[in-house]
Coordinates of C-alpha atoms and ligand atoms in Angstrom, one line a residue:
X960 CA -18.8 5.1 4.9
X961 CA -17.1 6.0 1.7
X962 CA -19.2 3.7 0.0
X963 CA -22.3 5.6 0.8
X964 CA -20.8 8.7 -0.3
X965 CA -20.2 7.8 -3.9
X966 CA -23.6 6.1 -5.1
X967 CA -26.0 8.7 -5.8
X968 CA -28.5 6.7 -8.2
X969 CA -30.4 5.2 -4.8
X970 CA -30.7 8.8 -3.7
X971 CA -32.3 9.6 -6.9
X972 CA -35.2 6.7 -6.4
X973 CA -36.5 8.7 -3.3
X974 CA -36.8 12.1 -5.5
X975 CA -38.5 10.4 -8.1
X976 CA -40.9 8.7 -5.5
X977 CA -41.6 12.0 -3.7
X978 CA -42.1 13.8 -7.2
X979 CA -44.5 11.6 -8.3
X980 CA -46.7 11.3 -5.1
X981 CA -46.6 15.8 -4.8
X982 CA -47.8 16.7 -8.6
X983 CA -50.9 14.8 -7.8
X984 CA -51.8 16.4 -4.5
X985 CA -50.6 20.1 -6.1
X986 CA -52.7 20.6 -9.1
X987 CA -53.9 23.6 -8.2
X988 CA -50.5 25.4 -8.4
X989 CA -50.2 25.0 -12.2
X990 CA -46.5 27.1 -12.8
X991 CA -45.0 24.4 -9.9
X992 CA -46.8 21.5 -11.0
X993 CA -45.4 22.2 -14.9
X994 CA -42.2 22.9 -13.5
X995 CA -42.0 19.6 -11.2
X996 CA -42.9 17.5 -14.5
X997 CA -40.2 18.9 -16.1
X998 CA -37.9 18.6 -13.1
X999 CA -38.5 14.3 -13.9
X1000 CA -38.1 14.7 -17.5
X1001 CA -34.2 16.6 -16.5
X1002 CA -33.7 14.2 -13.8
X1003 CA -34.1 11.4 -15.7
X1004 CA -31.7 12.5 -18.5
X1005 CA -29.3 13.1 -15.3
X1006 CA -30.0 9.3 -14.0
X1007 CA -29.0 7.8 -17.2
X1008 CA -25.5 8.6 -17.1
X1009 CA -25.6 8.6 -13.1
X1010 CA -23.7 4.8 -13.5
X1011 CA -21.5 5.4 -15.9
X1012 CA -20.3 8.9 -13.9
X1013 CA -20.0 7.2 -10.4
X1014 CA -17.5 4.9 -12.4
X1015 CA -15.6 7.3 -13.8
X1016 CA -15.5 9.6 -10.5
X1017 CA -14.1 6.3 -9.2
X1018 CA -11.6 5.9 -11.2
X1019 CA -10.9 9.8 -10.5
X1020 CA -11.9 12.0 -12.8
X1021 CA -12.0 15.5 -11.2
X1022 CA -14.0 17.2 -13.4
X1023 CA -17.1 14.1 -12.9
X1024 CA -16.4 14.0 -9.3
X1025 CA -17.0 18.5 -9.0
X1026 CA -20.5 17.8 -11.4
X1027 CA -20.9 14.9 -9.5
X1028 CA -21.2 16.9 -6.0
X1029 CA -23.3 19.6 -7.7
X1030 CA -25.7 17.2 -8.7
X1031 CA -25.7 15.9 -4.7
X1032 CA -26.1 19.2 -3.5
X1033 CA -29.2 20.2 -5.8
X1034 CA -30.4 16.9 -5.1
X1035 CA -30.3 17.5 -1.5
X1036 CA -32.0 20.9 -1.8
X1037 CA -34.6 19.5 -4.4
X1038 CA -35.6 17.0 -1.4
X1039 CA -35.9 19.8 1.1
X1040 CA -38.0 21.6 -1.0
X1041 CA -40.6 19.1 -2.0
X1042 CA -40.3 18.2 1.7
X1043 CA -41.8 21.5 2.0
X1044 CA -44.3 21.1 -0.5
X1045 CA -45.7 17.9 0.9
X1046 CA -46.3 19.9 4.5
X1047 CA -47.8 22.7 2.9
X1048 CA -50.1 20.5 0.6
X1049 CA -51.0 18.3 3.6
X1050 CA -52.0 21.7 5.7
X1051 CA -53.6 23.2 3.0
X1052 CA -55.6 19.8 2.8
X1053 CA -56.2 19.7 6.6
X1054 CA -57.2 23.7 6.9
X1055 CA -59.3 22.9 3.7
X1056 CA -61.2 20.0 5.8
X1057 CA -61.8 21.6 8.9
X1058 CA -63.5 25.5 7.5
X1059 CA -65.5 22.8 5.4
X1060 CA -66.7 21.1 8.1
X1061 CA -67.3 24.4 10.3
X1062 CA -68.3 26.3 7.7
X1063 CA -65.8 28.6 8.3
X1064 CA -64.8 31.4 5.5
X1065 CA -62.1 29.8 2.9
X1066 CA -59.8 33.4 3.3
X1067 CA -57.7 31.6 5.3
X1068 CA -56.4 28.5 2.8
X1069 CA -56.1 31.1 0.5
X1070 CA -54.2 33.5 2.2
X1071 CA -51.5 31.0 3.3
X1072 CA -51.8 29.5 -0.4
X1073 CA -50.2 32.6 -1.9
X1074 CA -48.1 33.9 0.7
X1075 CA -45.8 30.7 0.4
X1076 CA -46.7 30.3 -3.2
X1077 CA -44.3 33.4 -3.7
X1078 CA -41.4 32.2 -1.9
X1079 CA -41.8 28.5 -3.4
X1080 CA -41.9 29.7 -7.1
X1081 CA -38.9 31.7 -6.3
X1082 CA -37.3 28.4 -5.1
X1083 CA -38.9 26.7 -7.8
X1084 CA -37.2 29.1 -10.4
X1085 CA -33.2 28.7 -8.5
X1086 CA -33.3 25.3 -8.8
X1087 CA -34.7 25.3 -12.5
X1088 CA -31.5 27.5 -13.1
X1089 CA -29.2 24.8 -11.5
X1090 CA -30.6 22.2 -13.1
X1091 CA -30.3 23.5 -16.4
X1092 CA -26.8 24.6 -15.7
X1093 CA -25.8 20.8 -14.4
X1094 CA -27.4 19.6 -17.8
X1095 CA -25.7 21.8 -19.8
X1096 CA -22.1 20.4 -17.9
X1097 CA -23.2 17.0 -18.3
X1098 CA -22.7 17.7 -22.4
X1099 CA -18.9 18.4 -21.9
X1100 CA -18.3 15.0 -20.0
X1101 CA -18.7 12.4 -22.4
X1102 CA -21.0 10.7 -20.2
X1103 CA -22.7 7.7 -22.0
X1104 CA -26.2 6.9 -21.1
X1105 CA -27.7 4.0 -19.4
X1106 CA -24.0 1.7 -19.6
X1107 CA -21.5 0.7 -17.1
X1108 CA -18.7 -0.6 -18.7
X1109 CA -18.8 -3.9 -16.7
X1110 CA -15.5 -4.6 -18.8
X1111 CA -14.1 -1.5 -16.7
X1112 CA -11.7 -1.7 -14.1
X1113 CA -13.7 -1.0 -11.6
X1114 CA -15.7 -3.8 -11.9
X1115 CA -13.4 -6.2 -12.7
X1116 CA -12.3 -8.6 -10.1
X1117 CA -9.3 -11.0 -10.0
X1118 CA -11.1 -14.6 -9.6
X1119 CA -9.7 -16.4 -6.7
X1120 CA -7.4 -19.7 -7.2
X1121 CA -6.8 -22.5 -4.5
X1122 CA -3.0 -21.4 -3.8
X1123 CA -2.5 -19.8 -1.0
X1124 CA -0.7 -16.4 0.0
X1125 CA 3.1 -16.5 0.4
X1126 CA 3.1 -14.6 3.4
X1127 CA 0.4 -15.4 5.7
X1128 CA -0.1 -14.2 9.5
X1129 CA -1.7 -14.6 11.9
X1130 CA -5.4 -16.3 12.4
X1131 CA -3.7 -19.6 14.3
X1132 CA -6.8 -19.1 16.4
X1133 CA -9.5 -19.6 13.8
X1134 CA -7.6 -21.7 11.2
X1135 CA -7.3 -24.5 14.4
X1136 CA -11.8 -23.9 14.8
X1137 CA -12.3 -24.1 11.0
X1138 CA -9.7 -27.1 10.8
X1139 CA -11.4 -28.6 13.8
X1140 CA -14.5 -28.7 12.1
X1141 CA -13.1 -29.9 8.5
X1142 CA -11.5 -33.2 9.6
X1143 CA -13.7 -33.9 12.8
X1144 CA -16.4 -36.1 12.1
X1145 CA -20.2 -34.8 12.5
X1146 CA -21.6 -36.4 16.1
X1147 CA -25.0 -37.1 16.5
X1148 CA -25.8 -36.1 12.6
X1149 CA -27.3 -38.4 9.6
X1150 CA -26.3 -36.7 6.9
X1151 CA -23.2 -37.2 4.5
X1152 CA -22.5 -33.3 3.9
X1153 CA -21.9 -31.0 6.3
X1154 CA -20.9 -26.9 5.0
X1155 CA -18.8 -24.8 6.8
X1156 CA -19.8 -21.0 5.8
X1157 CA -17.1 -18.8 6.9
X1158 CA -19.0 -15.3 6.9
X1159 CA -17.5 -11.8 7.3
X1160 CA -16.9 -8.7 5.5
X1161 CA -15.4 -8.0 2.6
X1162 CA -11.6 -7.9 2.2
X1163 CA -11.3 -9.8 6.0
X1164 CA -9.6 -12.5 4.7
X1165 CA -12.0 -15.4 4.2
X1166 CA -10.2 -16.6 0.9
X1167 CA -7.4 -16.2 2.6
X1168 CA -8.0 -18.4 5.2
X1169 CA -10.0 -20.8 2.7
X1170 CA -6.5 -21.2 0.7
X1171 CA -4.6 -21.8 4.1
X1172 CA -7.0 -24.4 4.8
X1173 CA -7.2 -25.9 1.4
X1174 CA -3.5 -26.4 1.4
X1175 CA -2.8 -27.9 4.9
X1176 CA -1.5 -31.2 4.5
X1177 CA -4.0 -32.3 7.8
X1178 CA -6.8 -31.4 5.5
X1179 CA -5.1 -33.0 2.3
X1180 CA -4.9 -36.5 3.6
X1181 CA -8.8 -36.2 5.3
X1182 CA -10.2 -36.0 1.7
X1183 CA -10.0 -38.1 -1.3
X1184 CA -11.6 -35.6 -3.5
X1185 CA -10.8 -31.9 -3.5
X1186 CA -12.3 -28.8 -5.9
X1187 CA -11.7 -25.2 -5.2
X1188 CA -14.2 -22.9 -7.4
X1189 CA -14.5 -19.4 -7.4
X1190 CA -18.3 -18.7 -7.7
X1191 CA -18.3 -14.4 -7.5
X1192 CA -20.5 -12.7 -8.7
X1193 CA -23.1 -15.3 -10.8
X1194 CA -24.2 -18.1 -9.2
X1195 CA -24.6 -20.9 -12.4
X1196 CA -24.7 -24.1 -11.3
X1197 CA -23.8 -25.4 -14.9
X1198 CA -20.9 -23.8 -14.6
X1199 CA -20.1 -24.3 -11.1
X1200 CA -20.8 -28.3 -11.8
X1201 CA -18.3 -28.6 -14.6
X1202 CA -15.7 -26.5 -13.0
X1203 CA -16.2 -29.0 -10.3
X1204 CA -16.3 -32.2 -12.4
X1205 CA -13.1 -30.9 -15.0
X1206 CA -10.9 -30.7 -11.5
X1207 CA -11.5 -34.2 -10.1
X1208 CA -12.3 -35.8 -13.4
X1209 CA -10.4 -36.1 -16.6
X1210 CA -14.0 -35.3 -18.4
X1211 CA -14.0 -33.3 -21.5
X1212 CA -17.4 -31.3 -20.2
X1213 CA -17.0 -28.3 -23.1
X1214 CA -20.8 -28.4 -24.5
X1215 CA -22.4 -30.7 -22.4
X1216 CA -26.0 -29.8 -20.3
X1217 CA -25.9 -29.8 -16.7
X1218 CA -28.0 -33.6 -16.5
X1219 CA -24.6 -34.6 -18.0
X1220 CA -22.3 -33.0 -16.1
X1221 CA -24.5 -33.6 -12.8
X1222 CA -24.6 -37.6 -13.7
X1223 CA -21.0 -37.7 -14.0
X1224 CA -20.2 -35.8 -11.3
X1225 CA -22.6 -38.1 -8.8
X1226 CA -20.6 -41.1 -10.1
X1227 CA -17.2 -39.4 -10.0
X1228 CA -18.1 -38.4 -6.0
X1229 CA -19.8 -41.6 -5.4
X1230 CA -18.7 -42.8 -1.7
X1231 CA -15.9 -41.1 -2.1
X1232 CA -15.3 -38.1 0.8
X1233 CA -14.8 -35.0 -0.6
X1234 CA -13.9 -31.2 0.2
X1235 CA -15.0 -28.1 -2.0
X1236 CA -14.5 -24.6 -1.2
X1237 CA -17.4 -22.3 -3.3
X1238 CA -15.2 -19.0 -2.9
X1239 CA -17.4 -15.9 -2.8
X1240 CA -21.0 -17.0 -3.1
X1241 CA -23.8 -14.2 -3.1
X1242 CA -26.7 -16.8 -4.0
X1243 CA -29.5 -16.5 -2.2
X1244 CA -31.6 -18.3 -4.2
X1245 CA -32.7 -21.7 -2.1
X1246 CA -33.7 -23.7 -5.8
X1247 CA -30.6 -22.8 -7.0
X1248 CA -28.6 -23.9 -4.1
X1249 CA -30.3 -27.4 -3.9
X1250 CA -30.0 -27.8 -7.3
X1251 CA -25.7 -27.3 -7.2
X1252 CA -25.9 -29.8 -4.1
X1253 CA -27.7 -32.8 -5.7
X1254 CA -24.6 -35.0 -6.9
X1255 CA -23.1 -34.0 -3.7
X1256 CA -25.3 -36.1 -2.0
X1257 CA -23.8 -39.5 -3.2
X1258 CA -20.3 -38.6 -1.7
X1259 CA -19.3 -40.6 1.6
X1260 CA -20.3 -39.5 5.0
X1261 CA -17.8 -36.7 6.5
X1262 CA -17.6 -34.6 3.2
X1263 CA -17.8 -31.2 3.3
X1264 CA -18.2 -28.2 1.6
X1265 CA -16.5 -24.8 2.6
X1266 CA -18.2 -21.4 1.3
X1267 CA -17.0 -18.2 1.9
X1268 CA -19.4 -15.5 1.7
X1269 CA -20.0 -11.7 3.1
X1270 CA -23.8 -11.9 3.3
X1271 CA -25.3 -14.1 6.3
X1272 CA -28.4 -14.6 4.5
X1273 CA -26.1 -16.8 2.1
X1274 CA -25.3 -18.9 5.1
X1275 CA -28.5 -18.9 6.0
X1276 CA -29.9 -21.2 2.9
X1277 CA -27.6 -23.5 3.7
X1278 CA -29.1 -24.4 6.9
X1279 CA -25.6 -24.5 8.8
X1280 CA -24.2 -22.2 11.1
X1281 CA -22.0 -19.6 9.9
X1282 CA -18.2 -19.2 11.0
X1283 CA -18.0 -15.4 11.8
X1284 CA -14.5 -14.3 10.7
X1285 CA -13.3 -11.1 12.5
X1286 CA -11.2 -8.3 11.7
X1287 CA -7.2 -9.7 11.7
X1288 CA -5.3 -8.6 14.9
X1289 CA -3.5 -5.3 14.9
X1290 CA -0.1 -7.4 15.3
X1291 CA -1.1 -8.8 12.3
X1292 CA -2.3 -6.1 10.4
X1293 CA 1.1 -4.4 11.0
X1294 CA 3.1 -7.3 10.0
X1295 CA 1.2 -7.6 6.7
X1296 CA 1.2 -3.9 5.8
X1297 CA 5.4 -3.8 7.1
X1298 CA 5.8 -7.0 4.3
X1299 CA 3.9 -5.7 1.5
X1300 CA 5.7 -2.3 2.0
X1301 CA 9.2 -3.1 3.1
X1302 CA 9.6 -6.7 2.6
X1303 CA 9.9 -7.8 6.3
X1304 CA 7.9 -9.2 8.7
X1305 CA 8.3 -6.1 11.6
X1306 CA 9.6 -2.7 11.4
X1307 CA 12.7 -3.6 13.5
X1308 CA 15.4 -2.9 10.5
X1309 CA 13.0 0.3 9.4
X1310 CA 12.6 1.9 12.8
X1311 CA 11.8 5.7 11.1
X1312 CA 8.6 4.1 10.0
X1313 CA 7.5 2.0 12.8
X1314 CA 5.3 4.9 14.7
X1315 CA 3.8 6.0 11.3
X1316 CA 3.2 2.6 10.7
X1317 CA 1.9 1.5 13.4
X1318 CA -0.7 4.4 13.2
X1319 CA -1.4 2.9 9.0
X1320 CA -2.0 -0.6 10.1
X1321 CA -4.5 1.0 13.3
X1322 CA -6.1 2.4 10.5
X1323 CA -6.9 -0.5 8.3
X1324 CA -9.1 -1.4 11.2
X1325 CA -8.1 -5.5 11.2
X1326 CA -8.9 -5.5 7.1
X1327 CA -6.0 -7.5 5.6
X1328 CA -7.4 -6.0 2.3
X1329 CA -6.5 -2.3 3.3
X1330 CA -3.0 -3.4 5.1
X1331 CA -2.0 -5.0 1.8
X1332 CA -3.3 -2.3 -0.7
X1333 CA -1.7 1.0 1.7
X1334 CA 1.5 -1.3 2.3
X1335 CA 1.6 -1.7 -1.5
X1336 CA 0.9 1.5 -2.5
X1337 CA 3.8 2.8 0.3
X1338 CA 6.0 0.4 -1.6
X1339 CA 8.5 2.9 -3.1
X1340 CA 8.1 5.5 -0.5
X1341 CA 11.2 5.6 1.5
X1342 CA 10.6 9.1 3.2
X1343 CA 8.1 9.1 6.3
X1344 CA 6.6 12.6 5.4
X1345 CA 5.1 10.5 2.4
X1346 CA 3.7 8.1 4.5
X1347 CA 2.2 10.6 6.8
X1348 CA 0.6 11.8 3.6
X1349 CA -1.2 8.2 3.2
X1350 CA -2.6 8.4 6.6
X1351 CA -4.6 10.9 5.5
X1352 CA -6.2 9.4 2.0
X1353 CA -8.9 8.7 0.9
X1354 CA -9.8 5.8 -1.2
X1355 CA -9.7 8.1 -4.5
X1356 CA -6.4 9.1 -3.1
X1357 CA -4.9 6.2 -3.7
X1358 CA -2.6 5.4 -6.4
X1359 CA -4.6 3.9 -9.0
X1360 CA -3.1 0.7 -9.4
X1361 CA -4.5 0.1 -5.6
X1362 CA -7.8 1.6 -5.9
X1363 CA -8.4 -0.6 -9.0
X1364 CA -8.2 -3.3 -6.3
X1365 CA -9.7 -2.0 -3.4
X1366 CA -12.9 -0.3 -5.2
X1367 CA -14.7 -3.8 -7.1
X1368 CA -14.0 -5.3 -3.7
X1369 CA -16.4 -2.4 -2.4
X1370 CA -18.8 -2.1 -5.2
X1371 CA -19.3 -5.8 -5.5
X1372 CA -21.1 -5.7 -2.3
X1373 CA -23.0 -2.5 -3.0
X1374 CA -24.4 -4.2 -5.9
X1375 CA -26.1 -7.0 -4.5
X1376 CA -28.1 -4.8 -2.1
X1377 CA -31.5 -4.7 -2.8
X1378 CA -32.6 -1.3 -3.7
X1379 CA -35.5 -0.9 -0.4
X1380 CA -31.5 -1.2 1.8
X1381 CA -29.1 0.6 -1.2
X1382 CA -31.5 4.0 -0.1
X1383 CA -30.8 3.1 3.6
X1384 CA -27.6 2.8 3.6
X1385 CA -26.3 5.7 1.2
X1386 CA -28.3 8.1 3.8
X1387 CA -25.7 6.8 6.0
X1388 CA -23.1 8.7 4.0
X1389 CA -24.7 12.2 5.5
X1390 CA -22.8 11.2 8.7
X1391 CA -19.0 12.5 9.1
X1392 CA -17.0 9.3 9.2
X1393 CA -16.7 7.4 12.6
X1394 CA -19.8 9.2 13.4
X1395 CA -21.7 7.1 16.2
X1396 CA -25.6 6.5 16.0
X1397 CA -28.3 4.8 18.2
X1398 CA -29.7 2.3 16.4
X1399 CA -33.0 3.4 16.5
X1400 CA -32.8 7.0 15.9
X1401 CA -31.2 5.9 12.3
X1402 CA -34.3 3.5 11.5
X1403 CA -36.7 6.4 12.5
X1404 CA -34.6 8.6 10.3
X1405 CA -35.1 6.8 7.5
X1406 CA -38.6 6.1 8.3
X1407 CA -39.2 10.4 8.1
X1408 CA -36.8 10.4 5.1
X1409 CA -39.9 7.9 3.3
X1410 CA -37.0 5.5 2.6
X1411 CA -38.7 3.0 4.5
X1412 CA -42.7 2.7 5.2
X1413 CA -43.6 2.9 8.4
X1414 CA -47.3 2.6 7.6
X1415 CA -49.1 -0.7 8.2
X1416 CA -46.6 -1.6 10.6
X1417 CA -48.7 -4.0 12.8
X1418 CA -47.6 -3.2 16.2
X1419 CA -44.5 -1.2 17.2
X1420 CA -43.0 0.4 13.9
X1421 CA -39.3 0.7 15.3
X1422 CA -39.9 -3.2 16.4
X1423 CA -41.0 -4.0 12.7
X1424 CA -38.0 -2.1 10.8
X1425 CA -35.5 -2.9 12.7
X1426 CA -34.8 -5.6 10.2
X1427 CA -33.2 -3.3 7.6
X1428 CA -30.6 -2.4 10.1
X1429 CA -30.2 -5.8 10.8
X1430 CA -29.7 -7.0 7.6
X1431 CA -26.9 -4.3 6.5
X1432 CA -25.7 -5.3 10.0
X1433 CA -25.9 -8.7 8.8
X1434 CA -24.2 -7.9 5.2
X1435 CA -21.3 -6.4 7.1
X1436 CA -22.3 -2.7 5.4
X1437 CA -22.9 -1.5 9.5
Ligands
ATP180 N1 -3.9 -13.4 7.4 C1 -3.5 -12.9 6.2 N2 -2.1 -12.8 6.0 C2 -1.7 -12.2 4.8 N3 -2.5 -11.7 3.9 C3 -3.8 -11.8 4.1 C4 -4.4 -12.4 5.3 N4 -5.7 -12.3 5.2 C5 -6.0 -11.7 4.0 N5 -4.9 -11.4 3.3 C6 -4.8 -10.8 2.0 O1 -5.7 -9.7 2.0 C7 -6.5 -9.6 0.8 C8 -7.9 -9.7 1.1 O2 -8.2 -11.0 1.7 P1 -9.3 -12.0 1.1 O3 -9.4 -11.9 -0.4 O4 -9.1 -13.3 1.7 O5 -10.6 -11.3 1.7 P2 -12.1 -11.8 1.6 O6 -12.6 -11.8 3.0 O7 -12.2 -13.1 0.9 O8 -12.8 -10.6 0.8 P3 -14.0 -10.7 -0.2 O9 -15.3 -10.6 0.6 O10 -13.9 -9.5 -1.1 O11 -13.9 -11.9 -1.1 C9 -6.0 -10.7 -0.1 O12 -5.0 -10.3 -1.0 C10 -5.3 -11.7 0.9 O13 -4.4 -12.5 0.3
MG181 MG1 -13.0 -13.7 -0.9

């Protein structure tokens, strides 16, 4: 869950939320409601840089991570305190109601009104101090407001290219499906295309496998055609087109619109069968994807299209059925962290770092990713006490040349959550890692925390909002 426990700007979303619902219902109690507008007014000066400092924390700066978990904390205690707000406001309202409608004496409301109002402006007045203290920090950080420097390194990702890894293993299993259903021909099926969508989370090895496949002379000789493009990040279909067209054509396509590339490519795939791999696709945008496909349609029956892809919902657009990819085997994984950090396949001529590496690779929990950026980052280490040290990082531990690697891999897929399931899922980070929870005591969590409605839920609200669970089930976050 170490994704959860960096992003804090989600977090913020609910305070504002709850801070502008409570000065409405608390008019009454002017020093708090002054005090809450001015709580915004700092907390938005705070948000502004909250990007550009969960970058830099990141990338490890100590100082930005130490503000970074004071912020968290008075966060956290700004909630509970509003939290408390909103009861007492709702009670007051209720008690209010009821001595209306019997008549009753109004001593009571005010009674419990001022007893708590002393204990609350006390709160009130700590957190005003902590705030203003966190602000005052925030000056000596050079925190920029309201950028991320997507030029960064931790945004930047490698794109992918067709070649395959030197060193692959494993995976026989699932290369023989996915090959299976590349060169066998669609029974029982009218159309032309077929798309094979091999979903699974990030770092698992789906380009990997993509590469294997897009290399294997079996799949070579199926396919007249061939285009490997690395989508990422922005889904443009000009530019997806005439990456397409410029690797099966000897086009010139610089400055041309996407009617011209689209008209060439249809005649350059024209009964021809074809095979294109759309490497990392996070569209899911149904117009867009329709649009991409029309030349595609001209191509001869038995073509197909590979996309790899974290996000089922991707898959789902494209109306075929996803290949799940699973974590690699831990035979595997050891194999691939032994190569990247001794140069051999097995630990048989290291055998002082086969139990510690065994434990590693157990570890990296079947991620290829995390074997090959430990193994790498173990590289020079020839003392087992220093790998013992590695079983114990944490991402930000890592030597930076790794964690430049690891954390756009992460981010990337933090990004494209919406912001309703961003709130969800950094709650999760609350939990101590491996921590195991039902199901639905998490979605009723986050129905109290207000990060979901559970109003107007039509019949049974757990049924209803299960979905968000789903769908970071379903986005491989959970
Ligand atoms: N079976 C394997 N053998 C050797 N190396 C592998 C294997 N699977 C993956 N790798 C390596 O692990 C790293 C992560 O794999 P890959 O990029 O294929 O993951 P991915 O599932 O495509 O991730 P993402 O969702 O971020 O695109 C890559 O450097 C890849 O070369
Ligand atoms: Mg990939």
């Amino acid at each position: 869950m170490a994704i959860g426990e960096i992003f804090l700007g989600s977090f913020f979303q609910v305070l504002f939320d709850k801070l502008t619902s409570l000065t409405l219902d608390y008019a009454q109690r002017e020093g708090i409601s002054k005090a809450l507008d001015e709580w915004k007014v700092m907390l938005e000066t705070i948000n502004a840089v909250l990007d550009g400092a969960e970058d830099k924390q990141l990338r490890g700066d100590r100082l930005v991570k130490q503000w970074l978990d004071d912020v968290r904390d008075l966060a956290y205690d700004m909630e509970d305190l509003l939290d408390e707000f909103d009861i007492e406001a709702t009670q007051a309202k209720l008690n209010a109601e009821s001595s209306t409608s019997r008549g009753q004496l109004k001593r009571k409301f005010s009674f419990f009104n001022q007893s708590s109002s002393h204990v609350s402006e006390t709160k009130v007045q700590e957190i005003n101090g902590r705030l203003e203290k966190i602000l005052n920090r925030k000056a000596h950080l050079s925190l920029r407001e309201n950028v991320v420097d997507r030029s960064n390194d931790t945004n930047k990702r490698l794109p992918s290219t067709s070649l395959p890894e030197l060193q692959f293993f494993g995976r026989e299993e699932e290369e023989a499906q996915v090959l299976e259903l590349l060169i066998s021909d669609v029974q029982n099926s009218d159309a032309t295309l077929s798309i094979v969508p091999i979903v699974g989370m990030g770092g698992v090895g789906k380009t990997a496998l993509a590469q294997r496949l897009y290399n294997d002379p079996r799949v070579n000789n199926c396919f007249e055609r061939r285009a490997w493009v690395c989508v990422s990040d922005v889904f443009d279909v000009l530019d997806i087109t005439k990456t397409i067209l410029q690797s099966i054509s000897k086009w010139p396509c610089k400055d041309k619109d996407l009617n011209w590339l689209q008209v060439k490519l249809k005649n350059e795939l024209s009964g021809k069968k074809f095979l294109m791999v759309l490497d990392d696709v996070w569209n899911e945008k149904y117009g867009e994807w329709t649009s991409l496909l029309k030349p595609f349609e001209a191509g001869a029956k038995g073509s197909k299209i590979i996309i790899t892809t974290r996000n089922r919902p991707v898959a789902s657009i494209t109306g075929a059925s996803p290949y799940p990819l699973k974590e690699l085997s831990i035979n595997s994984c050891t194999s691939l962290l032994a190569y990247h950090a001794l140069g051999a396949r097995n630990f048989e001529r290291h055998p002082e770092f086969e139990t510690i590496g065994k434990k590693i690779a157990e570890r990296c929990r079947g991620l290829p990713l995390a074997a090959k950026m430990l193994g790498g980052a173990l590289r020079n280490k020839r003392n087992p006490y220093e790998w013992e040290d590695t079983l114990n990082n944490r991402i930000w531990d890592l030597p930076t040349a790794q964690k430049d690697e690891v954390l756009p891999v992460l981010k990337l897929s933090y990004v494209h959550l919406p912001s309703y399931l961003k709130r969800c899922f950094a709650y999760c980070a609350v939990f101590p890692k491996d921590y195991e929870i039902e199901r639905d005591e998490l979605v009723l969590i986050w129905i109290a925390e207000g990060f979901i409605d559970g109003r107007n839920a039509k019949d049974n609200i757990l049924r209803s909002r299960r979905n968000h669970f789903d769908e970071l089930v379903s986005r491989s976050f959970l």
